[in-house]
Coordinates of C-alpha atoms and ligand atoms in Angstrom, one line a residue:
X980 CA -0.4 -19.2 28.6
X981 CA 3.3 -18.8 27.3
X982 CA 5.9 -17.9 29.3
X983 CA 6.7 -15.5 26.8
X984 CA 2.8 -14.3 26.4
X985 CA 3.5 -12.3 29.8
X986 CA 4.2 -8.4 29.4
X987 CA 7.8 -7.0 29.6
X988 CA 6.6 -5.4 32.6
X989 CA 5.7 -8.4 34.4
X990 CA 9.1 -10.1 33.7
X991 CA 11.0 -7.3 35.0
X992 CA 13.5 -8.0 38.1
X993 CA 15.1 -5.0 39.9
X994 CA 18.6 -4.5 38.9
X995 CA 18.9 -6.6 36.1
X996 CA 19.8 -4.2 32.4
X997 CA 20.3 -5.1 28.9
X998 CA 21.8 -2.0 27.8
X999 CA 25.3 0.1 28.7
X1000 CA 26.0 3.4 27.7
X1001 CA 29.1 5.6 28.6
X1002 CA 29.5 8.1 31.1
X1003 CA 29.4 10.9 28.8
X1004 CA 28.9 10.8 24.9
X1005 CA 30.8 14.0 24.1
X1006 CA 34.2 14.4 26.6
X1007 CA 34.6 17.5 28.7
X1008 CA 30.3 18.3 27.8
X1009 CA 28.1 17.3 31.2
X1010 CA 25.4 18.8 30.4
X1011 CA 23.2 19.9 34.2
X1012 CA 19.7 20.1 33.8
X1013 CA 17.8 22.7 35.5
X1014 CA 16.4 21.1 38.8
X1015 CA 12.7 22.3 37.2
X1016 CA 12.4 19.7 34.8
X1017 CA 14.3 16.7 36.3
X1018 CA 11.8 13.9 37.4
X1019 CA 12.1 13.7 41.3
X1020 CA 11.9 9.3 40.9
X1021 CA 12.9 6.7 38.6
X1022 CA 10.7 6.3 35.6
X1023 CA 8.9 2.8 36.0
X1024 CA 10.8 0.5 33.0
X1025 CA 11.1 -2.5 33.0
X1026 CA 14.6 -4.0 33.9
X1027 CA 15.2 -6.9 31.6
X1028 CA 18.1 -8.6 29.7
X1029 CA 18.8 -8.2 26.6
X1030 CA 17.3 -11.2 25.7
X1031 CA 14.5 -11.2 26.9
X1032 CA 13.7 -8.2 25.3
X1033 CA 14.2 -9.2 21.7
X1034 CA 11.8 -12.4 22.9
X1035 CA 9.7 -9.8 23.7
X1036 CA 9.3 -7.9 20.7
X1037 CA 9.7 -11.2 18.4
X1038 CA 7.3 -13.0 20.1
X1039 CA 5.0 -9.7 19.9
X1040 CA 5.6 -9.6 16.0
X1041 CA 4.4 -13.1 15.8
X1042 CA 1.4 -12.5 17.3
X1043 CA 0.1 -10.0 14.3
X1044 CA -1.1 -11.3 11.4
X1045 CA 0.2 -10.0 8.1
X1046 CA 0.5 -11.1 4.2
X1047 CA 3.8 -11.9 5.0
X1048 CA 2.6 -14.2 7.6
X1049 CA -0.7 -16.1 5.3
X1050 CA -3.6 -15.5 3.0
X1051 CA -5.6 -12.4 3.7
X1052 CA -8.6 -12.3 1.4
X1053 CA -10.2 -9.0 2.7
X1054 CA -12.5 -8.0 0.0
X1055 CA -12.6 -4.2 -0.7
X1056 CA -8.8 -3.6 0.2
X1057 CA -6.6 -5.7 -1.9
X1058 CA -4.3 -6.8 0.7
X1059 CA -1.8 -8.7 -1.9
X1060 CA 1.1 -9.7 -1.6
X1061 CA 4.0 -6.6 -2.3
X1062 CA 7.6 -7.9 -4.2
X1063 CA 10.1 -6.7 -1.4
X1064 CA 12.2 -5.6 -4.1
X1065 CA 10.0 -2.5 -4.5
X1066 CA 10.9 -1.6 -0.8
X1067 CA 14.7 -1.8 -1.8
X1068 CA 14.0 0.5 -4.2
X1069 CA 12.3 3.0 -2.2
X1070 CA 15.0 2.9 0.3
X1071 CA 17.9 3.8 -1.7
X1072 CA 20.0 6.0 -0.3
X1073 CA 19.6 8.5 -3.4
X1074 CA 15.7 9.1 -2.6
X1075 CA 15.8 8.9 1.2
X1076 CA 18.1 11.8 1.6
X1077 CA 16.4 13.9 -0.3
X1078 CA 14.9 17.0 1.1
X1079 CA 11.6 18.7 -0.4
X1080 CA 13.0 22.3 0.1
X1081 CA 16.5 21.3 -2.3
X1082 CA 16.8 23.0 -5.6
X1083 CA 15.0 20.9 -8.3
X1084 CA 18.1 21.1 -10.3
X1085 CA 19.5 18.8 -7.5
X1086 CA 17.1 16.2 -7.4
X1087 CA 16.3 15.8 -11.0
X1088 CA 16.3 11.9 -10.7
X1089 CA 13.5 12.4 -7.6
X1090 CA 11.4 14.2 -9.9
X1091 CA 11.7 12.2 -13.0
X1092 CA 10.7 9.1 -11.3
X1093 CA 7.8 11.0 -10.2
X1094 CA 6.9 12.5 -13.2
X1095 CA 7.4 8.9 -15.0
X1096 CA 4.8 7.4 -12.4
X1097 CA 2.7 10.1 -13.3
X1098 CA 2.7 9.6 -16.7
X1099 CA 2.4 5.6 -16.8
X1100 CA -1.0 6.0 -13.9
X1101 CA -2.4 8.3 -17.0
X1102 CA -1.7 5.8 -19.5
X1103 CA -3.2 2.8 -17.0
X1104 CA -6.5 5.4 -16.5
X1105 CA -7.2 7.3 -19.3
X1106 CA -6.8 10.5 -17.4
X1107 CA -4.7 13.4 -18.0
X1108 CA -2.6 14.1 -15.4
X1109 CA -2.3 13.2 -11.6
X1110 CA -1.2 14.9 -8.6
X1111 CA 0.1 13.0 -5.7
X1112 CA -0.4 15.1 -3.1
X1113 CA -3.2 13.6 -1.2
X1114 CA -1.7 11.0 1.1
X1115 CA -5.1 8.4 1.4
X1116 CA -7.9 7.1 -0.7
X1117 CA -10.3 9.3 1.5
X1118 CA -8.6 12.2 0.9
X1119 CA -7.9 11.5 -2.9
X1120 CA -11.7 12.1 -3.1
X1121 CA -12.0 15.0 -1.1
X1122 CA -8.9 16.6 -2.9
X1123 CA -11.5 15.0 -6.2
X1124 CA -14.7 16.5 -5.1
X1125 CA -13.2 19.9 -4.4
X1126 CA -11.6 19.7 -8.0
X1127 CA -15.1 19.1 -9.1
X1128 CA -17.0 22.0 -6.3
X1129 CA -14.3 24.4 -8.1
X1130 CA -15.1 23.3 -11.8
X1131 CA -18.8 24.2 -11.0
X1132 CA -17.4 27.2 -9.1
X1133 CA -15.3 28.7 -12.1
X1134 CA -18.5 28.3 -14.1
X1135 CA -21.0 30.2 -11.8
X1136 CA -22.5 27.1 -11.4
X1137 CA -23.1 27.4 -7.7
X1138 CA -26.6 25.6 -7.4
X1139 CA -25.2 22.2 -7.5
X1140 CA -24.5 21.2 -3.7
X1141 CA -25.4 17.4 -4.1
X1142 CA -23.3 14.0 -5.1
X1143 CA -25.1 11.0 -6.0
X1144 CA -23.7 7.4 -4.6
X1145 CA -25.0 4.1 -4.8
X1146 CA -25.9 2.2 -1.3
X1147 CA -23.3 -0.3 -2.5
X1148 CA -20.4 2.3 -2.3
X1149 CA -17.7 2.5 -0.3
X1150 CA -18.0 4.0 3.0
X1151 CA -15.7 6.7 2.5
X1152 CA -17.5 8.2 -0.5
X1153 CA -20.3 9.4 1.4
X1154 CA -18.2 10.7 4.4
X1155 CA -16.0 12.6 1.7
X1156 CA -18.6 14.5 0.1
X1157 CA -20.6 15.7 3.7
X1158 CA -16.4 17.0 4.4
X1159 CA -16.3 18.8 1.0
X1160 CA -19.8 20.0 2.1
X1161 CA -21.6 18.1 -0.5
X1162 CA -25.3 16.6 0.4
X1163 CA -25.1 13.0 -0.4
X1164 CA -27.7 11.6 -2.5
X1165 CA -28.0 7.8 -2.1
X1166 CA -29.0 5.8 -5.9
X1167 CA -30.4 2.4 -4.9
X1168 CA -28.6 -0.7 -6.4
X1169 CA -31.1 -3.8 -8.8
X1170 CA -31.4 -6.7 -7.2
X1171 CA -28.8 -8.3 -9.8
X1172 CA -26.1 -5.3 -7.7
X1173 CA -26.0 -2.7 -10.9
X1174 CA -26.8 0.5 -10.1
X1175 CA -30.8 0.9 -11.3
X1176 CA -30.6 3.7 -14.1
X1177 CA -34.3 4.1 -13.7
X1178 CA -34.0 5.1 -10.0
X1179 CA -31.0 7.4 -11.0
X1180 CA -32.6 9.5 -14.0
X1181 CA -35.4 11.7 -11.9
X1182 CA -32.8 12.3 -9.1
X1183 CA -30.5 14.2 -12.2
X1184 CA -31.1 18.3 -12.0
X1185 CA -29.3 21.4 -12.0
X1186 CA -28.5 21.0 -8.1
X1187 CA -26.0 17.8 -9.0
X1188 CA -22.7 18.5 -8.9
X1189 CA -21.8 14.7 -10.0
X1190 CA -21.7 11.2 -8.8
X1191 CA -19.3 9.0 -7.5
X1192 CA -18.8 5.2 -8.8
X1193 CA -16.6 2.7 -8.9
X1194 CA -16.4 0.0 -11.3
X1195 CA -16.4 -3.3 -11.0
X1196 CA -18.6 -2.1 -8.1
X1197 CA -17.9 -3.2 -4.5
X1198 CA -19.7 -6.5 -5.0
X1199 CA -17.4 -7.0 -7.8
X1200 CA -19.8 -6.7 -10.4
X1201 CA -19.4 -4.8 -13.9
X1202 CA -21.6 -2.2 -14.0
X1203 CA -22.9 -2.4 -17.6
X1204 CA -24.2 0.6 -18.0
X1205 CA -21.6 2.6 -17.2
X1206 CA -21.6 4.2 -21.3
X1207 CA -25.1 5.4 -20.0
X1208 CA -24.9 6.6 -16.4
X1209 CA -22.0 8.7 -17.2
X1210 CA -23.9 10.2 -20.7
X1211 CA -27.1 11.1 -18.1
X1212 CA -25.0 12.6 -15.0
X1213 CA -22.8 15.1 -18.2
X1214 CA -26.1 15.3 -19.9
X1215 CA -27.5 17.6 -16.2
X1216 CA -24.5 19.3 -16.2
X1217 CA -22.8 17.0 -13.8
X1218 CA -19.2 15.5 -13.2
X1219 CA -18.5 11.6 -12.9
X1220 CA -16.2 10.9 -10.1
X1221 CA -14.0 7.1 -10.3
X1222 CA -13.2 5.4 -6.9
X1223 CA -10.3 3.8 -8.0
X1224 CA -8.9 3.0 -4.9
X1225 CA -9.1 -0.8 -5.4
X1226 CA -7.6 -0.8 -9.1
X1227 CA -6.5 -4.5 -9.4
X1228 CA -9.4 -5.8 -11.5
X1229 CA -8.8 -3.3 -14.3
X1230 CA -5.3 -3.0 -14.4
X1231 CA -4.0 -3.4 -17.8
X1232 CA -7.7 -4.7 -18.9
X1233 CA -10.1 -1.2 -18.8
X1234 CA -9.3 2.4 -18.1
X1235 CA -12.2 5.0 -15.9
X1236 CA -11.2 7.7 -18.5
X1237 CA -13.0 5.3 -21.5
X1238 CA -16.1 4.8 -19.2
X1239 CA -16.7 8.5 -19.2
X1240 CA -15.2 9.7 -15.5
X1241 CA -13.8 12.9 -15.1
X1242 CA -12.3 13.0 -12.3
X1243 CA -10.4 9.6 -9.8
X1244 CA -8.1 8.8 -7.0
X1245 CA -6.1 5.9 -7.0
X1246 CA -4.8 4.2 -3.8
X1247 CA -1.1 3.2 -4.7
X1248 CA -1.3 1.8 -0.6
X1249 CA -3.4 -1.0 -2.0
X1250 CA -3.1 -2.1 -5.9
X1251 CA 0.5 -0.3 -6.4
X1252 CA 2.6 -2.1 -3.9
X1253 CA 2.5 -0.3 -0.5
X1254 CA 0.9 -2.5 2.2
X1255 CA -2.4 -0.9 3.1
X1256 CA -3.7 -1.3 6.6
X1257 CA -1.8 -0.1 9.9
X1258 CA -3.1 3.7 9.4
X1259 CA -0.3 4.3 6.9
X1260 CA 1.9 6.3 5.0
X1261 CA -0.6 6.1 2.2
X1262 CA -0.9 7.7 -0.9
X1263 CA -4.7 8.7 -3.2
X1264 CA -3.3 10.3 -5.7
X1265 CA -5.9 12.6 -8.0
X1266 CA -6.2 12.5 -11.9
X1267 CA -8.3 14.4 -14.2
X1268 CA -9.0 14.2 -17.9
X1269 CA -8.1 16.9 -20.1
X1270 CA -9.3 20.6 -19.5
X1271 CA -9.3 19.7 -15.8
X1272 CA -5.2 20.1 -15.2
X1273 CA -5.3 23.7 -13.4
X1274 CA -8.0 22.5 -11.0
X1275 CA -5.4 20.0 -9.2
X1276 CA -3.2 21.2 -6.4
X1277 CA 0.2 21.9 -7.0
X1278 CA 3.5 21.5 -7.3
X1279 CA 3.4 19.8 -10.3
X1280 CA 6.6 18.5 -12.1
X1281 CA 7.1 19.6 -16.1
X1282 CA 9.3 18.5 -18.1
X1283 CA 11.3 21.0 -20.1
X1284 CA 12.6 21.1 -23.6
X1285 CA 15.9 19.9 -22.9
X1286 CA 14.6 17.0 -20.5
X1287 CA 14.9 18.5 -17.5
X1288 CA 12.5 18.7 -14.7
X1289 CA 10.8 21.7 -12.7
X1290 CA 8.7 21.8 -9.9
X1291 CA 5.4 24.1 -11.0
X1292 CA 4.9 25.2 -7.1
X1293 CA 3.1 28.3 -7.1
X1294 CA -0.8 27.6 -7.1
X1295 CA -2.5 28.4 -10.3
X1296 CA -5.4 30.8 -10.3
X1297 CA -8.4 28.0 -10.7
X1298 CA -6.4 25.7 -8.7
X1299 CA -9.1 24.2 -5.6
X1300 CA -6.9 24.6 -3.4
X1301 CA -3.9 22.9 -1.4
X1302 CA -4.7 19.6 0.4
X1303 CA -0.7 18.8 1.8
X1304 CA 3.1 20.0 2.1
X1305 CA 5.5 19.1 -1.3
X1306 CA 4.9 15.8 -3.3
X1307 CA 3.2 14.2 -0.5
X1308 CA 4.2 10.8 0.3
X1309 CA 7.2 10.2 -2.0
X1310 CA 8.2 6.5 -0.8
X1311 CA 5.2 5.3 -1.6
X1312 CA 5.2 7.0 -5.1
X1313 CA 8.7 5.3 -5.1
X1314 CA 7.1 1.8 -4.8
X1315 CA 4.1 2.3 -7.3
X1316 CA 7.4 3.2 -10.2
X1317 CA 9.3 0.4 -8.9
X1318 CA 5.7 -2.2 -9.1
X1319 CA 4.3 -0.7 -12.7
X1320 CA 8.1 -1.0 -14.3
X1321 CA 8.5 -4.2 -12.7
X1322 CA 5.2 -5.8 -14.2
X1323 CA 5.8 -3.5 -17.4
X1324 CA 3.5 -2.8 -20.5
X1325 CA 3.9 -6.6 -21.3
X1326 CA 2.4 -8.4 -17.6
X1327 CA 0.2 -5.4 -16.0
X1328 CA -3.1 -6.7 -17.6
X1329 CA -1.9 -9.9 -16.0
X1330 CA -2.8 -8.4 -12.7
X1331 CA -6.6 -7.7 -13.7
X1332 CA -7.3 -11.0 -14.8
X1333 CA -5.5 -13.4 -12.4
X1334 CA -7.5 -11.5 -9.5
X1335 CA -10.8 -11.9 -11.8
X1336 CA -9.5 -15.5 -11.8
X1337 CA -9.0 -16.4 -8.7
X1338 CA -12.2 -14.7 -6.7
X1339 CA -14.4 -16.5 -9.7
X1340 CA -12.2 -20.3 -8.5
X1341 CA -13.4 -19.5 -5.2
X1342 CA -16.8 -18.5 -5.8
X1343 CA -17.6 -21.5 -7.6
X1344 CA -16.0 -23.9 -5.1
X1345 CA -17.9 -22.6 -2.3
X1346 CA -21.1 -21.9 -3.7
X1347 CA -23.2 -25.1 -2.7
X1348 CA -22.1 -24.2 1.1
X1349 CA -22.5 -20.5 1.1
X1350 CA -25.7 -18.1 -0.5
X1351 CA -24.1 -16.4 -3.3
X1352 CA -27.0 -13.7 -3.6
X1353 CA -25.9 -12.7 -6.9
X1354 CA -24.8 -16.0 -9.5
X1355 CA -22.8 -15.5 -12.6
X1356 CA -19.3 -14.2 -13.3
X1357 CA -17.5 -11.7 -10.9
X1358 CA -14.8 -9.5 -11.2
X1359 CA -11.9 -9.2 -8.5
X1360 CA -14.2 -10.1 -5.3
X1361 CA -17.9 -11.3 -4.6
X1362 CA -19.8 -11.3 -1.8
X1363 CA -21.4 -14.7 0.0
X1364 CA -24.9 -13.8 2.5
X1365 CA -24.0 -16.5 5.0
X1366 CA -23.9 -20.6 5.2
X1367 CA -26.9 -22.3 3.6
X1368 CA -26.8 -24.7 6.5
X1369 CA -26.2 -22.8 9.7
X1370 CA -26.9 -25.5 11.7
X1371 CA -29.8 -24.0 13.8
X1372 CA -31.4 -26.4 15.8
X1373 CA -33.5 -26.7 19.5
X1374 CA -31.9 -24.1 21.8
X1375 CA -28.7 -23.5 19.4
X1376 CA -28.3 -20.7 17.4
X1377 CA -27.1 -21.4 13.9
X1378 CA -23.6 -20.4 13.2
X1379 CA -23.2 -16.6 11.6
X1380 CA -20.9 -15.2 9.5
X1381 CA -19.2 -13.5 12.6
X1382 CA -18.6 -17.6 13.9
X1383 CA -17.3 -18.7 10.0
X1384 CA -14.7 -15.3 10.4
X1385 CA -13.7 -16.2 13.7
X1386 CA -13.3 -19.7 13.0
X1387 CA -11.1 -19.3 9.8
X1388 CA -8.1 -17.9 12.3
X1389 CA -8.1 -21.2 14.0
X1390 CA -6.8 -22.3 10.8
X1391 CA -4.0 -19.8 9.9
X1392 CA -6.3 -17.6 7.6
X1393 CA -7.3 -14.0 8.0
X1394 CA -10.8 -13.6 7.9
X1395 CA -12.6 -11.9 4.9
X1396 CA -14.3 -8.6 5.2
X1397 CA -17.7 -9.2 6.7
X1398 CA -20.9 -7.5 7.3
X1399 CA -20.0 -5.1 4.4
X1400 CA -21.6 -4.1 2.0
X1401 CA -24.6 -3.9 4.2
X1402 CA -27.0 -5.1 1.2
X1403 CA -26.5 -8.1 3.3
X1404 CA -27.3 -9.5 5.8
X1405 CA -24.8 -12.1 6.6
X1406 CA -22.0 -10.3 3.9
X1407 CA -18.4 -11.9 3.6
X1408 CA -16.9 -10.6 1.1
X1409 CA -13.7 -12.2 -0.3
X1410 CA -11.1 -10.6 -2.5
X1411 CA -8.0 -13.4 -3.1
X1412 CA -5.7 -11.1 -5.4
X1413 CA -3.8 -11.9 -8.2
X1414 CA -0.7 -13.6 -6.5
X1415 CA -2.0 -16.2 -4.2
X1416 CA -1.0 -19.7 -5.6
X1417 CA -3.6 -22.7 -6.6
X1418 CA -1.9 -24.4 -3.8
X1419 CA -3.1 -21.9 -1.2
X1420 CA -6.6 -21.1 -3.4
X1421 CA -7.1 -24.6 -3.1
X1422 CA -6.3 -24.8 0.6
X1423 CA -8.6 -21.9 1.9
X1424 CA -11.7 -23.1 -0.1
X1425 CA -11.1 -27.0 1.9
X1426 CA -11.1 -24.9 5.3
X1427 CA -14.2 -23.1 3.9
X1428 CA -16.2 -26.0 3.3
X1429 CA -15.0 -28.0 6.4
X1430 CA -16.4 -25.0 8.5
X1431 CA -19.5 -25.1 6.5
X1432 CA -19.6 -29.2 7.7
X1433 CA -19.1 -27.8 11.2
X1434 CA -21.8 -25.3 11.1
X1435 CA -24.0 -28.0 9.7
X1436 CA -23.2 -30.9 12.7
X1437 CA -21.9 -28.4 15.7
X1438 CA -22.9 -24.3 15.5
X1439 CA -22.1 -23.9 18.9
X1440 CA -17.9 -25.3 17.9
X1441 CA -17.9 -22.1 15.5
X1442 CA -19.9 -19.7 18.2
X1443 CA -17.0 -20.6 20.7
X1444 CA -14.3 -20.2 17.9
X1445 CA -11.2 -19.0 17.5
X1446 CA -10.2 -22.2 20.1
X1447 CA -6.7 -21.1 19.4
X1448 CA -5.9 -17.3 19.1
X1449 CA -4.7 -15.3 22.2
X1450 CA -8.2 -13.2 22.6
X1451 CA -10.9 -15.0 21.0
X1452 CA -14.0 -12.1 21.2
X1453 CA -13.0 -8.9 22.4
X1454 CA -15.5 -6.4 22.7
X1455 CA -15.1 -4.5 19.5
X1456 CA -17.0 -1.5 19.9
X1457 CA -14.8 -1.2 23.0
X1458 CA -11.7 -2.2 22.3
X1459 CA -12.0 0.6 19.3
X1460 CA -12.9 3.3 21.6
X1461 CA -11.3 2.8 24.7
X1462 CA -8.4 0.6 24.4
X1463 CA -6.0 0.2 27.1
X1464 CA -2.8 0.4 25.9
X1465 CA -0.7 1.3 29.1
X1466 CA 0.2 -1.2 31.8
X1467 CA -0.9 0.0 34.9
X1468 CA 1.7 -0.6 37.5
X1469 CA 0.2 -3.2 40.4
Ligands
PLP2725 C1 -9.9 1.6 0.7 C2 -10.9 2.2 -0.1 C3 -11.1 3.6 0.1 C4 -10.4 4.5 1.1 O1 -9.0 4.5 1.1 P1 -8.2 4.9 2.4 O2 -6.8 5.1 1.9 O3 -8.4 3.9 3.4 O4 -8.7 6.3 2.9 C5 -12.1 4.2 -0.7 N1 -12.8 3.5 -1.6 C6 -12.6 2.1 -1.8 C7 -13.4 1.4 -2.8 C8 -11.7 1.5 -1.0 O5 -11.5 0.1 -1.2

């Protein structure tokens, strides 16, 4: 152990300080606080020097690991790479001082950049409009699944209480739709990963509200027939609901609105330039096609005759309903204008097919060390079902996918998504992005096939890995529901 791995706690010495303050801020004011709420003893801080405190906190920071810090292929989530100048821009003065309750008339740049975004995530989707309100994926498609409960509303149509979704969907779809109060229906994936049309067509009725889908699907495959899933689910009366969260294969290169959806949510916290990961801010913004407009939550910005903006704030009568305060999370609306105009008309389709690229480079470099359940092309990630040498031998257990993960952070990598999708068994699923080099491709898929060689000659170096970070195996179902977070003094 470090010197500097030891808690600021346990390098505190009595008396020593790192900070000075004044006697009293404001001359003449001493404020006396009432001897009710004044703590009878010294709170327990640590007492450190100024140094030693910045250690603290940089040494703390180096301990995370972050895009910033090396490759993070987690499939599912896009965690690429965001141009810092897109941060710049969202801190400008001129947009952080905004407040939501001003006069539109004063804050006509605010709203313009907002309603340009708007406009430029219709043109990348083929929806009609968006709203930004919701402030996460997950509640992009609940804000999405009540536009579509209220569509079915408006019509009478109350009999349809179920949403179809295939086993290969993300985990949030299904947990949105029991929130909205939907029964989930579960369509079972072909063994090539497509969604089986035949399984789907007798589950179709006049109790389907819609389905949700997202394509390329999470294994990173095309779903063909999307022309003739979405003609079957409008055909029963249904509505066809895009998970667009992870938009990076089809930037620039497809739009949802041309496969036949209806209704979508974007995550601009994953493909449009906000990091995604921490818990947040976050922003699923909703878009609808045409005819669906008044079923989104408001305010919505219009522009006027003469160019100007308003803020449309009162809810409209077939509107489904509220889902958050203002324009929801405007900074990272601020990043997504800042990412599309930076990449412009001319380079966003760039984005679709580098990160096509790239996860098809890796694929095919890895494949004669790891199962690749399903061959062929992919789209922006694939998934791998384990080593095809494991190792396994007389009283040693062959090396998992858990022991490949763990072993990749010996090596300066973050580990890919694994044990998801649960089609699976031994799933790692690996999603390199569009703006990883060849250089750093190249140098992943080497530490890739030289833990495949240690599986092979030594499982039980991988079951003892990571040999180098600062907690090797925690407890996970623990550490996520208990985690001790306080230093307990003595
Ligand atoms: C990340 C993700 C979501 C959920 O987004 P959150 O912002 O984390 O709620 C939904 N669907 C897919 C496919 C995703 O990748």
């Amino acid at each position: 152990m470090k010197y500097y791995d030891k808690l600021v706690f346990e390098l505190s010495k009595p008396g020593r300080c790192g900070f000075s303050l004044p006697e009293h801020v404001v001359e003449g004011y001493a404020p006396e606080l009432p001897e009710r709420v004044r703590r009878t003893e010294a709170p327990a801080l640590p007492e450190v020097s100024e140094v030693d405190v910045v250690r603290h906190y940089t040494n703390l920071s180096q301990m995370n690991f972050g895009v910033d810090t090396g490759f993070y292929p987690l499939g599912s989530c896009t965690m690429k790479y965001n141009p810092k100048i897109d941060e710049e821009m969202a801190a400008l003065p001129a947009f952080q001082e905004v407040h939501p309750l001003q006069d539109p008339a004063t804050m006509q740049g605010t709203l313009r950049v907002c309603y340009e975004t708007e406009r430029a995530l219709a043109a990348l989707t083929g929806m009609k409009h968006f709203t930004f309100a919701p402030c996460a994926g997950a509640h992009g498609e609940l804000t999405g699944l009540m536009v579509m409960r209220r569509y079915h509303a408006l019509r009478g149509d109350t009999a349809r209480t179920k949403v179809i979704v295939p086993d290969s969907a993300h985990g949030t779809n299904p947990a949105s739709a029991a929130v909205c109060g939907l029964e989930v229906v579960v369509v079972k994936s072909r063994p090539d990963g497509l969604v089986d049309v035949d399984a789907l067509r007798p589950l179709l009725g006049p109790d389907i509200a819609g389905m949700m889908m997202t394509n390329p699907n999470t294994l990173g495959l095309f779903e063909r027939e999307i022309g003739e899933i979405a003609a079957l689910v409008h055909a029963c009366g249904g509505l066809m609901y895009y998970d667009g969260a992870n938009m990076n294969p089809l930037l620039g290169v497809a739009r949802p609105g041309d496969m036949g959806f209806d209704v979508m949510h974007l995550n601009l916290h994953k493909s449009f330039s906000t990091p995604h990961g921490g818990g947040g801010p976050g922003s699923g913004p909703v878009g609808v096609r045409e005819g669906l407009e008044e079923l989104l939550p408001r305010p919505r910005i219009v522009r006027r005759e003469d160019g100007h903006f308003d803020l449309l704030s009162e809810p409209s009568e077939a509107s489904a309903g509220r889902v958050s305060a203002f324009l929801g999370n405007l900074g990272v609306v601020l990043r997504a204008y800042a990412y599309i105009r930076l990449l412009g008309r001319e380079h966003v389709g760039e984005v679709g097919r580098y990160a096509t690229l790239s996860a098809n480079y890796i694929k095919e470099a890895l494949k004669d060390c790891y199962k690749l359940p399903i061959p062929g092309l992919c789209k922006h990630e694939f998934v791998f079902d384990g080593l095809i040498n494991d190792g396994a031998r007389e009283g040693v257990p062959g090396a998992t996918t858990l022991d490949v993960a763990k072993r990749l952070l010996d090596f300066g990598f973050h580990a890919p998504t694994i044990y998801f999708p649960l089609l699976f068994h031994q799933a790692i699923m690996i999603e390199p992005t569009e703006t990883e080099s060849l250089e750093t491709l190249d140098a992943f898929i080497a530490v890739m096939r030289q833990i495949a060689e240690e599986a092979a000659r030594d499982p039980q170096l991988l079951h003892d890995a990571p040999h180098t970070a600062p907690i090797g195996r925690p407890d996970e179902t623990l550490a996520a529901r208990q985690p001790v977070l306080r230093y307990a003094k003595g």
